[in-house]
Amino acid sequence: MTESCTATRDTDYAVVVPTHGRPGPRACLHALAEATGPRPVRVVLVDDRPGPSRPPLTADVPPSLRSRTVVVPGGGRGPAAARNLGWRAAGDVPWVVFLDDDVVPGPTWADDLTLDLAAATGRAAGITARIEVPRPADRRSTDWERNRAGLAAARWITADMAYRRAALAAVGGFDERFRRASREDADLALRMVDAGWTLTGGRRTTTRPVRPAGRWISVRLQAGHADDVLMTRLHGRHWWRRAEAHRGRLPAHLAMTGAAVTALGCALLGRHRTAGACAAAWLAGTTEFALARILPGPRTRDEVLTMTVTSVLVPPAATWHWLRGRLEHRKARPYTPLEPFEPLPAPSPAVRERLLS
């Protein structure tokens, strides 16, 4: 076999796109089809939408990709489980590229990916893309837009992440206890490193537009604190530094919630001086939190109102999910690294449905 054929085989890849109810992966798949460079050997769509009645995904797949696309039912068990189903259904291919269903690969994405894969050493388990999050040009970004823009700096984000299939098999893939799109990528990266693999940055570029979100999105996002508890159980309390992850404001949220609860309790017990002091501490902390979110933003009436109300609700929501996580994951044991490159038994094949061309 010639050297060129071997290089081509070593850079073959499959693409896995989980989708769970957003408008659909149409833009992602069409950008993938139009990108210059070698096509994926297979495209696996993991239909993780809940409920029995779902419109088919066939219309989202461009004609040029239909003959190599399969749909795998995900069962609504979350992105970690969906990605595991996807890479196991991808077949015997050297590389698996995970794409979120709302990203848009760049025009030279496939060419750049091939260069990324060709440059990978034998110990390289994963190669991340450069993620670009567009910001509005005519105004300051809202709190939600700044939150999404922060994903561009996430170290091992799976919005566009290529993993060697052998490395995924060696560490057992994603930990399916992470039911949300939160920390499952950092957990996998740390386990890869502990198993002796390396992770690097690539040259390909992918855009992640900011999708619309409701007024209460910042409150709903606090559910991720339960996943942070699981990360601490698995990787120790310094996992933030190893994963180069943002620590967040959890200590301040716990303090503000504690001050509010203490103020209420003291007031009921008639200890008005203590209640007043705790209420003042809560008010000062809430004001600081609200201003930290309002001042960098567009300062429109709607944004100021949203930031003011949610700044009151976010700390108790964060505290609630942190406590929930401590209860839910109380039996989780610290992760024990495998011997370097120790393979696990091959998983059983996933049920899948091929799209008709």
mmCIF file of C-alpha atoms in Angstrom:
data_model
loop_
_atom_site.group_PDB
_atom_site.id
_atom_site.type_symbol
_atom_site.label_atom_id
_atom_site.label_comp_id
_atom_site.label_asym_id
_atom_site.label_seq_id
_atom_site.Cartn_x
_atom_site.Cartn_y
_atom_site.Cartn_z
ATOM 1 C CA MET A 1 0.000 0.000 0.000
ATOM 2 C CA THR A 2 1.331 3.436 -0.895
ATOM 3 C CA GLU A 3 2.175 6.091 1.668
ATOM 4 C CA SER A 4 -0.533 8.421 0.309
ATOM 5 C CA CYS A 5 -3.197 5.737 0.779
ATOM 6 C CA THR A 6 -2.050 5.140 4.337
ATOM 7 C CA ALA A 7 -2.197 8.869 5.113
ATOM 8 C CA THR A 8 -5.695 9.081 3.686
ATOM 9 C CA ARG A 9 -6.847 6.143 5.785
ATOM 10 C CA ASP A 10 -5.308 7.579 8.956
ATOM 11 C CA THR A 11 -7.196 10.856 8.490
ATOM 12 C CA ASP A 12 -10.590 9.317 7.734
ATOM 13 C CA TYR A 13 -13.213 10.623 10.101
ATOM 14 C CA ALA A 14 -16.880 10.386 11.045
ATOM 15 C CA VAL A 15 -19.026 13.259 12.285
ATOM 16 C CA VAL A 16 -21.427 12.877 15.218
ATOM 17 C CA VAL A 17 -24.151 15.498 15.690
ATOM 18 C CA PRO A 18 -26.532 15.069 18.654
ATOM 19 C CA THR A 19 -29.738 17.088 18.439
ATOM 20 C CA HIS A 20 -32.322 17.495 21.187
ATOM 21 C CA GLY A 21 -35.100 19.779 20.068
ATOM 22 C CA ARG A 22 -33.545 23.019 18.827
ATOM 23 C CA PRO A 23 -34.566 24.216 15.347
ATOM 24 C CA GLY A 24 -32.424 21.434 13.918
ATOM 25 C CA PRO A 25 -28.969 20.782 12.536
ATOM 26 C CA ARG A 26 -29.804 22.040 9.039
ATOM 27 C CA ALA A 27 -27.297 24.927 8.989
ATOM 28 C CA CYS A 28 -24.586 22.748 10.534
ATOM 29 C CA LEU A 29 -25.026 19.918 8.030
ATOM 30 C CA HIS A 30 -25.271 22.194 4.991
ATOM 31 C CA ALA A 31 -22.060 23.980 6.027
ATOM 32 C CA LEU A 32 -20.436 20.573 6.483
ATOM 33 C CA ALA A 33 -21.520 19.522 2.997
ATOM 34 C CA GLU A 34 -20.248 22.743 1.415
ATOM 35 C CA ALA A 35 -16.864 22.836 3.172
ATOM 36 C CA THR A 36 -13.884 22.127 0.932
ATOM 37 C CA GLY A 37 -11.888 19.002 1.624
ATOM 38 C CA PRO A 38 -12.458 15.273 2.202
ATOM 39 C CA ARG A 39 -15.991 14.286 3.162
ATOM 40 C CA PRO A 40 -16.670 12.342 6.356
ATOM 41 C CA VAL A 41 -16.868 8.581 6.001
ATOM 42 C CA ARG A 42 -20.107 8.682 7.951
ATOM 43 C CA VAL A 43 -22.399 11.268 9.543
ATOM 44 C CA VAL A 44 -24.276 10.100 12.637
ATOM 45 C CA LEU A 45 -27.277 12.128 13.746
ATOM 46 C CA VAL A 46 -28.319 11.227 17.275
ATOM 47 C CA ASP A 47 -31.981 12.102 17.689
ATOM 48 C CA ASP A 48 -32.101 12.885 21.417
ATOM 49 C CA ARG A 49 -35.432 14.679 21.291
ATOM 50 C CA PRO A 50 -37.908 13.571 23.972
ATOM 51 C CA GLY A 51 -41.387 12.325 23.179
ATOM 52 C CA PRO A 52 -42.763 9.787 20.704
ATOM 53 C CA SER A 53 -44.010 12.216 18.049
ATOM 54 C CA ARG A 54 -41.079 13.953 16.373
ATOM 55 C CA PRO A 55 -40.730 15.241 12.821
ATOM 56 C CA PRO A 56 -38.078 13.251 10.920
ATOM 57 C CA LEU A 57 -34.585 14.669 10.551
ATOM 58 C CA THR A 58 -34.349 13.674 6.898
ATOM 59 C CA ALA A 59 -35.171 17.164 5.651
ATOM 60 C CA ASP A 60 -32.207 18.615 7.546
ATOM 61 C CA VAL A 61 -29.668 16.459 5.680
ATOM 62 C CA PRO A 62 -28.347 17.831 2.349
ATOM 63 C CA PRO A 63 -28.556 15.385 -0.592
ATOM 64 C CA SER A 64 -24.773 15.063 -0.863
ATOM 65 C CA LEU A 65 -24.565 13.596 2.659
ATOM 66 C CA ARG A 66 -27.663 11.386 2.747
ATOM 67 C CA SER A 67 -26.021 8.210 1.478
ATOM 68 C CA ARG A 68 -23.484 8.311 4.306
ATOM 69 C CA THR A 69 -25.813 9.511 7.088
ATOM 70 C CA VAL A 70 -27.418 7.375 9.766
ATOM 71 C CA VAL A 71 -29.906 8.387 12.449
ATOM 72 C CA VAL A 72 -29.570 6.892 15.927
ATOM 73 C CA PRO A 73 -32.393 7.241 18.492
ATOM 74 C CA GLY A 74 -30.973 8.780 21.650
ATOM 75 C CA GLY A 75 -33.822 8.343 24.101
ATOM 76 C CA GLY A 76 -33.499 11.824 25.610
ATOM 77 C CA ARG A 77 -30.734 10.799 28.046
ATOM 78 C CA GLY A 78 -28.560 13.885 27.521
ATOM 79 C CA PRO A 79 -25.568 14.891 25.391
ATOM 80 C CA ALA A 80 -23.022 12.567 27.028
ATOM 81 C CA ALA A 81 -25.127 9.471 26.342
ATOM 82 C CA ALA A 82 -26.022 10.780 22.869
ATOM 83 C CA ARG A 83 -22.368 11.226 21.918
ATOM 84 C CA ASN A 84 -21.555 7.745 23.167
ATOM 85 C CA LEU A 85 -24.270 6.318 20.946
ATOM 86 C CA GLY A 86 -22.929 8.392 18.077
ATOM 87 C CA TRP A 87 -19.276 7.380 18.178
ATOM 88 C CA ARG A 88 -20.148 3.735 18.715
ATOM 89 C CA ALA A 89 -22.409 3.837 15.653
ATOM 90 C CA ALA A 90 -19.750 5.565 13.558
ATOM 91 C CA GLY A 91 -17.989 2.324 12.675
ATOM 92 C CA ASP A 92 -14.302 1.478 12.542
ATOM 93 C CA VAL A 93 -12.962 4.921 11.663
ATOM 94 C CA PRO A 94 -9.777 6.454 13.136
ATOM 95 C CA TRP A 95 -11.307 9.776 14.173
ATOM 96 C CA VAL A 96 -14.698 10.935 15.417
ATOM 97 C CA VAL A 97 -15.566 14.634 15.219
ATOM 98 C CA PHE A 98 -18.287 15.825 17.584
ATOM 99 C CA LEU A 99 -20.274 18.843 16.406
ATOM 100 C CA ASP A 100 -23.076 20.579 18.282
ATOM 101 C CA ASP A 101 -26.218 20.958 16.203
ATOM 102 C CA ASP A 102 -26.085 24.771 16.334
ATOM 103 C CA VAL A 103 -22.531 25.315 15.039
ATOM 104 C CA VAL A 104 -21.533 26.275 11.496
ATOM 105 C CA PRO A 105 -18.244 24.798 10.215
ATOM 106 C CA GLY A 106 -16.102 27.220 8.188
ATOM 107 C CA PRO A 107 -15.769 27.089 4.382
ATOM 108 C CA THR A 108 -12.392 25.301 4.524
ATOM 109 C CA TRP A 109 -13.328 23.206 7.546
ATOM 110 C CA ALA A 110 -12.737 19.747 6.022
ATOM 111 C CA ASP A 111 -9.375 20.718 4.530
ATOM 112 C CA ASP A 112 -8.251 22.228 7.826
ATOM 113 C CA LEU A 113 -9.515 19.218 9.766
ATOM 114 C CA THR A 114 -7.500 16.890 7.533
ATOM 115 C CA LEU A 115 -4.378 18.913 8.280
ATOM 116 C CA ASP A 116 -5.183 18.761 12.002
ATOM 117 C CA LEU A 117 -5.538 14.978 11.891
ATOM 118 C CA ALA A 118 -2.459 14.449 9.750
ATOM 119 C CA ALA A 119 -0.354 16.446 12.217
ATOM 120 C CA ALA A 120 -1.551 14.457 15.234
ATOM 121 C CA THR A 121 1.055 12.369 17.011
ATOM 122 C CA GLY A 122 0.369 8.841 18.146
ATOM 123 C CA ARG A 123 -0.391 10.012 21.686
ATOM 124 C CA ALA A 124 -2.823 12.744 20.597
ATOM 125 C CA ALA A 125 -6.337 11.809 21.676
ATOM 126 C CA GLY A 126 -8.202 14.982 20.764
ATOM 127 C CA ILE A 127 -7.921 18.121 18.662
ATOM 128 C CA THR A 128 -10.209 21.040 19.341
ATOM 129 C CA ALA A 129 -11.327 23.655 16.825
ATOM 130 C CA ARG A 130 -11.194 27.412 17.100
ATOM 131 C CA ILE A 131 -14.687 28.450 18.134
ATOM 132 C CA GLU A 132 -15.910 31.891 17.077
ATOM 133 C CA VAL A 133 -18.991 33.423 18.705
ATOM 134 C CA PRO A 134 -20.221 36.494 16.789
ATOM 135 C CA ARG A 135 -21.040 39.565 18.841
ATOM 136 C CA PRO A 136 -23.395 42.374 17.803
ATOM 137 C CA ALA A 137 -21.544 45.167 16.015
ATOM 138 C CA ASP A 138 -24.016 47.966 16.755
ATOM 139 C CA ARG A 139 -24.407 47.628 20.542
ATOM 140 C CA ARG A 140 -22.943 46.112 23.663
ATOM 141 C CA SER A 141 -23.541 42.416 24.258
ATOM 142 C CA THR A 142 -26.257 41.274 26.635
ATOM 143 C CA ASP A 143 -25.489 39.078 29.630
ATOM 144 C CA TRP A 144 -26.572 35.990 27.672
ATOM 145 C CA GLU A 145 -24.441 36.960 24.672
ATOM 146 C CA ARG A 146 -21.403 37.464 26.890
ATOM 147 C CA ASN A 147 -22.068 34.095 28.475
ATOM 148 C CA ARG A 148 -22.068 32.401 25.059
ATOM 149 C CA ALA A 149 -19.001 34.347 23.925
ATOM 150 C CA GLY A 150 -17.128 32.853 26.853
ATOM 151 C CA LEU A 151 -17.459 29.455 25.191
ATOM 152 C CA ALA A 152 -14.890 30.561 22.614
ATOM 153 C CA ALA A 153 -12.253 30.339 25.342
ATOM 154 C CA ALA A 154 -13.441 26.987 26.730
ATOM 155 C CA ARG A 155 -10.468 24.634 26.698
ATOM 156 C CA TRP A 156 -11.962 21.331 25.513
ATOM 157 C CA ILE A 157 -15.442 22.268 24.367
ATOM 158 C CA THR A 158 -17.167 19.552 22.327
ATOM 159 C CA ALA A 159 -18.961 22.035 20.086
ATOM 160 C CA ASP A 160 -16.283 20.973 17.570
ATOM 161 C CA MET A 161 -13.898 18.393 18.956
ATOM 162 C CA ALA A 162 -12.127 15.575 17.128
ATOM 163 C CA TYR A 163 -11.304 12.502 19.205
ATOM 164 C CA ARG A 164 -9.336 9.436 18.244
ATOM 165 C CA ARG A 165 -11.741 6.497 18.367
ATOM 166 C CA ALA A 166 -9.154 4.295 20.070
ATOM 167 C CA ALA A 167 -8.825 6.870 22.861
ATOM 168 C CA LEU A 168 -12.598 7.026 23.351
ATOM 169 C CA ALA A 169 -12.714 3.250 23.616
ATOM 170 C CA ALA A 170 -9.767 3.209 26.014
ATOM 171 C CA VAL A 171 -11.427 5.510 28.570
ATOM 172 C CA GLY A 172 -15.006 4.355 27.985
ATOM 173 C CA GLY A 173 -16.286 7.478 26.265
ATOM 174 C CA PHE A 174 -18.336 10.160 27.983
ATOM 175 C CA ASP A 175 -19.591 9.762 31.554
ATOM 176 C CA GLU A 176 -23.365 9.472 31.170
ATOM 177 C CA ARG A 177 -24.016 10.750 34.677
ATOM 178 C CA PHE A 178 -23.626 14.208 33.135
ATOM 179 C CA ARG A 179 -27.182 14.598 31.853
ATOM 180 C CA ARG A 180 -26.832 18.216 30.728
ATOM 181 C CA ALA A 181 -24.471 19.995 28.351
ATOM 182 C CA SER A 182 -22.252 20.874 31.287
ATOM 183 C CA ARG A 183 -18.796 19.585 32.264
ATOM 184 C CA GLU A 184 -19.042 16.304 30.336
ATOM 185 C CA ASP A 185 -16.390 17.667 27.989
ATOM 186 C CA ALA A 186 -14.009 18.662 30.807
ATOM 187 C CA ASP A 187 -14.502 15.310 32.516
ATOM 188 C CA LEU A 188 -13.583 13.408 29.360
ATOM 189 C CA ALA A 189 -10.538 15.612 28.750
ATOM 190 C CA LEU A 190 -9.198 15.051 32.274
ATOM 191 C CA ARG A 191 -9.684 11.297 31.963
ATOM 192 C CA MET A 192 -7.858 11.320 28.622
ATOM 193 C CA VAL A 193 -4.892 13.141 30.158
ATOM 194 C CA ASP A 194 -4.855 10.816 33.176
ATOM 195 C CA ALA A 195 -4.741 7.830 30.808
ATOM 196 C CA GLY A 196 -1.610 9.149 29.126
ATOM 197 C CA TRP A 197 -3.092 10.822 26.061
ATOM 198 C CA THR A 198 -2.541 14.416 24.994
ATOM 199 C CA LEU A 199 -5.013 17.047 23.766
ATOM 200 C CA THR A 200 -4.118 19.828 21.357
ATOM 201 C CA GLY A 201 -5.623 22.782 19.537
ATOM 202 C CA GLY A 202 -6.296 22.681 15.804
ATOM 203 C CA ARG A 203 -6.467 25.160 12.949
ATOM 204 C CA ARG A 204 -10.016 24.628 11.718
ATOM 205 C CA THR A 205 -12.593 27.295 12.559
ATOM 206 C CA THR A 206 -16.236 26.865 13.504
ATOM 207 C CA THR A 207 -18.801 29.546 14.243
ATOM 208 C CA ARG A 208 -21.290 29.183 17.057
ATOM 209 C CA PRO A 209 -24.074 31.757 16.655
ATOM 210 C CA VAL A 210 -25.846 32.957 19.775
ATOM 211 C CA ARG A 211 -29.298 31.430 19.714
ATOM 212 C CA PRO A 212 -32.244 33.336 21.229
ATOM 213 C CA ALA A 213 -32.931 32.684 24.897
ATOM 214 C CA GLY A 214 -35.694 33.584 27.298
ATOM 215 C CA ARG A 215 -35.598 36.039 30.174
ATOM 216 C CA TRP A 216 -34.919 33.309 32.747
ATOM 217 C CA ILE A 217 -32.024 31.570 30.987
ATOM 218 C CA SER A 218 -29.483 32.680 33.595
ATOM 219 C CA VAL A 219 -31.608 31.086 36.332
ATOM 220 C CA ARG A 220 -31.966 27.822 34.408
ATOM 221 C CA LEU A 221 -28.210 27.653 33.807
ATOM 222 C CA GLN A 222 -27.610 27.325 37.547
ATOM 223 C CA ALA A 223 -28.489 23.632 37.205
ATOM 224 C CA GLY A 224 -24.879 23.215 36.107
ATOM 225 C CA HIS A 225 -23.743 23.561 39.721
ATOM 226 C CA ALA A 226 -24.942 20.000 40.318
ATOM 227 C CA ASP A 227 -22.545 18.871 37.571
ATOM 228 C CA ASP A 228 -19.747 20.829 39.258
ATOM 229 C CA VAL A 229 -20.362 18.781 42.398
ATOM 230 C CA LEU A 230 -19.943 15.585 40.376
ATOM 231 C CA MET A 231 -16.701 16.932 38.891
ATOM 232 C CA THR A 232 -15.383 17.609 42.393
ATOM 233 C CA ARG A 233 -16.328 14.097 43.504
ATOM 234 C CA LEU A 234 -14.573 12.558 40.501
ATOM 235 C CA HIS A 235 -11.500 14.760 40.062
ATOM 236 C CA GLY A 236 -10.959 16.569 43.358
ATOM 237 C CA ARG A 237 -11.588 20.156 44.365
ATOM 238 C CA HIS A 238 -8.798 21.538 42.158
ATOM 239 C CA TRP A 239 -10.262 20.199 38.922
ATOM 240 C CA TRP A 240 -10.980 23.797 37.845
ATOM 241 C CA ARG A 241 -7.284 24.494 37.431
ATOM 242 C CA ARG A 242 -6.532 21.271 35.599
ATOM 243 C CA ALA A 243 -9.414 21.792 33.157
ATOM 244 C CA GLU A 244 -8.719 25.525 32.866
ATOM 245 C CA ALA A 245 -12.388 26.137 33.650
ATOM 246 C CA HIS A 246 -14.037 29.280 34.988
ATOM 247 C CA ARG A 247 -14.731 28.956 38.722
ATOM 248 C CA GLY A 248 -17.845 31.122 38.710
ATOM 249 C CA ARG A 249 -19.471 32.924 41.636
ATOM 250 C CA LEU A 250 -20.753 29.982 43.656
ATOM 251 C CA PRO A 251 -19.089 31.024 46.971
ATOM 252 C CA ALA A 252 -20.714 34.468 46.694
ATOM 253 C CA HIS A 253 -24.084 32.904 45.785
ATOM 254 C CA LEU A 254 -23.918 30.649 48.834
ATOM 255 C CA ALA A 255 -23.032 33.598 51.068
ATOM 256 C CA MET A 256 -25.858 35.761 49.693
ATOM 257 C CA THR A 257 -28.397 32.982 50.075
ATOM 258 C CA GLY A 258 -27.182 32.296 53.596
ATOM 259 C CA ALA A 259 -27.537 35.976 54.479
ATOM 260 C CA ALA A 260 -31.101 36.064 53.114
ATOM 261 C CA VAL A 261 -32.151 32.921 54.987
ATOM 262 C CA THR A 262 -30.533 34.149 58.214
ATOM 263 C CA ALA A 263 -32.221 37.543 57.900
ATOM 264 C CA LEU A 264 -35.599 35.898 57.463
ATOM 265 C CA GLY A 265 -35.048 33.492 60.361
ATOM 266 C CA CYS A 266 -33.854 36.212 62.732
ATOM 267 C CA ALA A 267 -36.796 38.414 61.806
ATOM 268 C CA LEU A 268 -39.204 35.600 62.668
ATOM 269 C CA LEU A 269 -37.431 35.115 65.992
ATOM 270 C CA GLY A 270 -37.586 38.815 66.797
ATOM 271 C CA ARG A 271 -33.829 39.406 66.517
ATOM 272 C CA HIS A 272 -34.261 42.517 64.460
ATOM 273 C CA ARG A 273 -30.742 43.887 64.724
ATOM 274 C CA THR A 274 -29.176 40.693 63.418
ATOM 275 C CA ALA A 275 -31.892 40.423 60.784
ATOM 276 C CA GLY A 276 -31.150 43.965 59.626
ATOM 277 C CA ALA A 277 -27.425 43.317 59.381
ATOM 278 C CA CYS A 278 -27.952 40.142 57.339
ATOM 279 C CA ALA A 279 -30.505 41.864 55.117
ATOM 280 C CA ALA A 280 -28.035 44.683 54.484
ATOM 281 C CA ALA A 281 -25.348 42.158 53.548
ATOM 282 C CA TRP A 282 -27.768 40.425 51.160
ATOM 283 C CA LEU A 283 -28.772 43.748 49.582
ATOM 284 C CA ALA A 284 -25.148 44.798 49.117
ATOM 285 C CA GLY A 285 -24.216 41.485 47.528
ATOM 286 C CA THR A 286 -27.259 41.474 45.247
ATOM 287 C CA THR A 287 -26.607 45.048 44.151
ATOM 288 C CA GLU A 288 -22.976 44.291 43.340
ATOM 289 C CA PHE A 289 -24.009 41.201 41.369
ATOM 290 C CA ALA A 290 -26.666 43.081 39.404
ATOM 291 C CA LEU A 291 -24.319 45.967 38.564
ATOM 292 C CA ALA A 292 -21.608 43.540 37.440
ATOM 293 C CA ARG A 293 -24.083 42.203 34.891
ATOM 294 C CA ILE A 294 -25.765 45.485 33.911
ATOM 295 C CA LEU A 295 -22.819 47.829 33.408
ATOM 296 C CA PRO A 296 -21.033 45.876 30.623
ATOM 297 C CA GLY A 297 -24.310 45.393 28.747
ATOM 298 C CA PRO A 298 -26.530 47.514 26.486
ATOM 299 C CA ARG A 299 -28.389 48.941 29.531
ATOM 300 C CA THR A 300 -31.734 48.888 27.797
ATOM 301 C CA ARG A 301 -34.838 48.945 29.938
ATOM 302 C CA ASP A 302 -35.583 45.287 29.271
ATOM 303 C CA GLU A 303 -31.997 44.184 29.967
ATOM 304 C CA VAL A 304 -31.791 46.180 33.212
ATOM 305 C CA LEU A 305 -35.123 44.744 34.392
ATOM 306 C CA THR A 306 -34.062 41.201 33.522
ATOM 307 C CA MET A 307 -30.689 41.557 35.235
ATOM 308 C CA THR A 308 -32.249 43.065 38.344
ATOM 309 C CA VAL A 309 -34.855 40.338 38.786
ATOM 310 C CA THR A 310 -32.576 37.426 37.913
ATOM 311 C CA SER A 311 -29.805 38.750 40.159
ATOM 312 C CA VAL A 312 -32.197 38.146 43.046
ATOM 313 C CA LEU A 313 -33.106 34.638 41.811
ATOM 314 C CA VAL A 314 -29.747 33.310 40.627
ATOM 315 C CA PRO A 315 -28.028 32.914 44.051
ATOM 316 C CA PRO A 316 -30.795 30.764 45.626
ATOM 317 C CA ALA A 317 -31.112 28.780 42.378
ATOM 318 C CA ALA A 318 -27.358 28.129 42.388
ATOM 319 C CA THR A 319 -27.490 27.117 46.050
ATOM 320 C CA TRP A 320 -30.425 24.780 45.446
ATOM 321 C CA HIS A 321 -28.717 22.975 42.545
ATOM 322 C CA TRP A 322 -25.442 22.757 44.474
ATOM 323 C CA LEU A 323 -27.254 21.102 47.382
ATOM 324 C CA ARG A 324 -29.147 18.856 44.966
ATOM 325 C CA GLY A 325 -25.864 17.813 43.390
ATOM 326 C CA ARG A 326 -24.337 16.981 46.758
ATOM 327 C CA LEU A 327 -27.303 14.734 47.511
ATOM 328 C CA GLU A 328 -27.549 13.172 44.061
ATOM 329 C CA HIS A 329 -23.830 12.454 43.726
ATOM 330 C CA ARG A 330 -23.056 11.648 47.350
ATOM 331 C CA LYS A 331 -22.083 8.072 46.420
ATOM 332 C CA ALA A 332 -19.843 9.047 43.494
ATOM 333 C CA ARG A 333 -16.304 7.821 43.990
ATOM 334 C CA PRO A 334 -13.098 9.551 42.880
ATOM 335 C CA TYR A 335 -12.030 8.641 39.386
ATOM 336 C CA THR A 336 -9.281 6.017 39.297
ATOM 337 C CA PRO A 337 -7.116 6.449 36.194
ATOM 338 C CA LEU A 338 -6.651 3.449 33.946
ATOM 339 C CA GLU A 339 -3.241 2.216 32.999
ATOM 340 C CA PRO A 340 -2.046 4.271 30.011
ATOM 341 C CA PHE A 341 -3.748 3.122 26.808
ATOM 342 C CA GLU A 342 -5.527 0.226 28.501
ATOM 343 C CA PRO A 343 -8.435 -0.696 26.196
ATOM 344 C CA LEU A 344 -11.930 -1.479 27.431
ATOM 345 C CA PRO A 345 -14.163 -4.211 25.958
ATOM 346 C CA ALA A 346 -15.795 -3.176 22.700
ATOM 347 C CA PRO A 347 -19.385 -1.947 23.264
ATOM 348 C CA SER A 348 -22.339 -3.581 21.551
ATOM 349 C CA PRO A 349 -23.455 -1.886 18.331
ATOM 350 C CA ALA A 350 -26.148 0.780 18.597
ATOM 351 C CA VAL A 351 -29.526 0.559 16.896
ATOM 352 C CA ARG A 352 -29.550 2.884 13.916
ATOM 353 C CA GLU A 353 -31.494 3.831 10.813
ATOM 354 C CA ARG A 354 -29.867 4.791 7.547
ATOM 355 C CA LEU A 355 -31.263 7.693 5.552
ATOM 356 C CA LEU A 356 -32.296 6.954 2.018
ATOM 357 C CA SER A 357 -30.470 8.857 -0.714
#
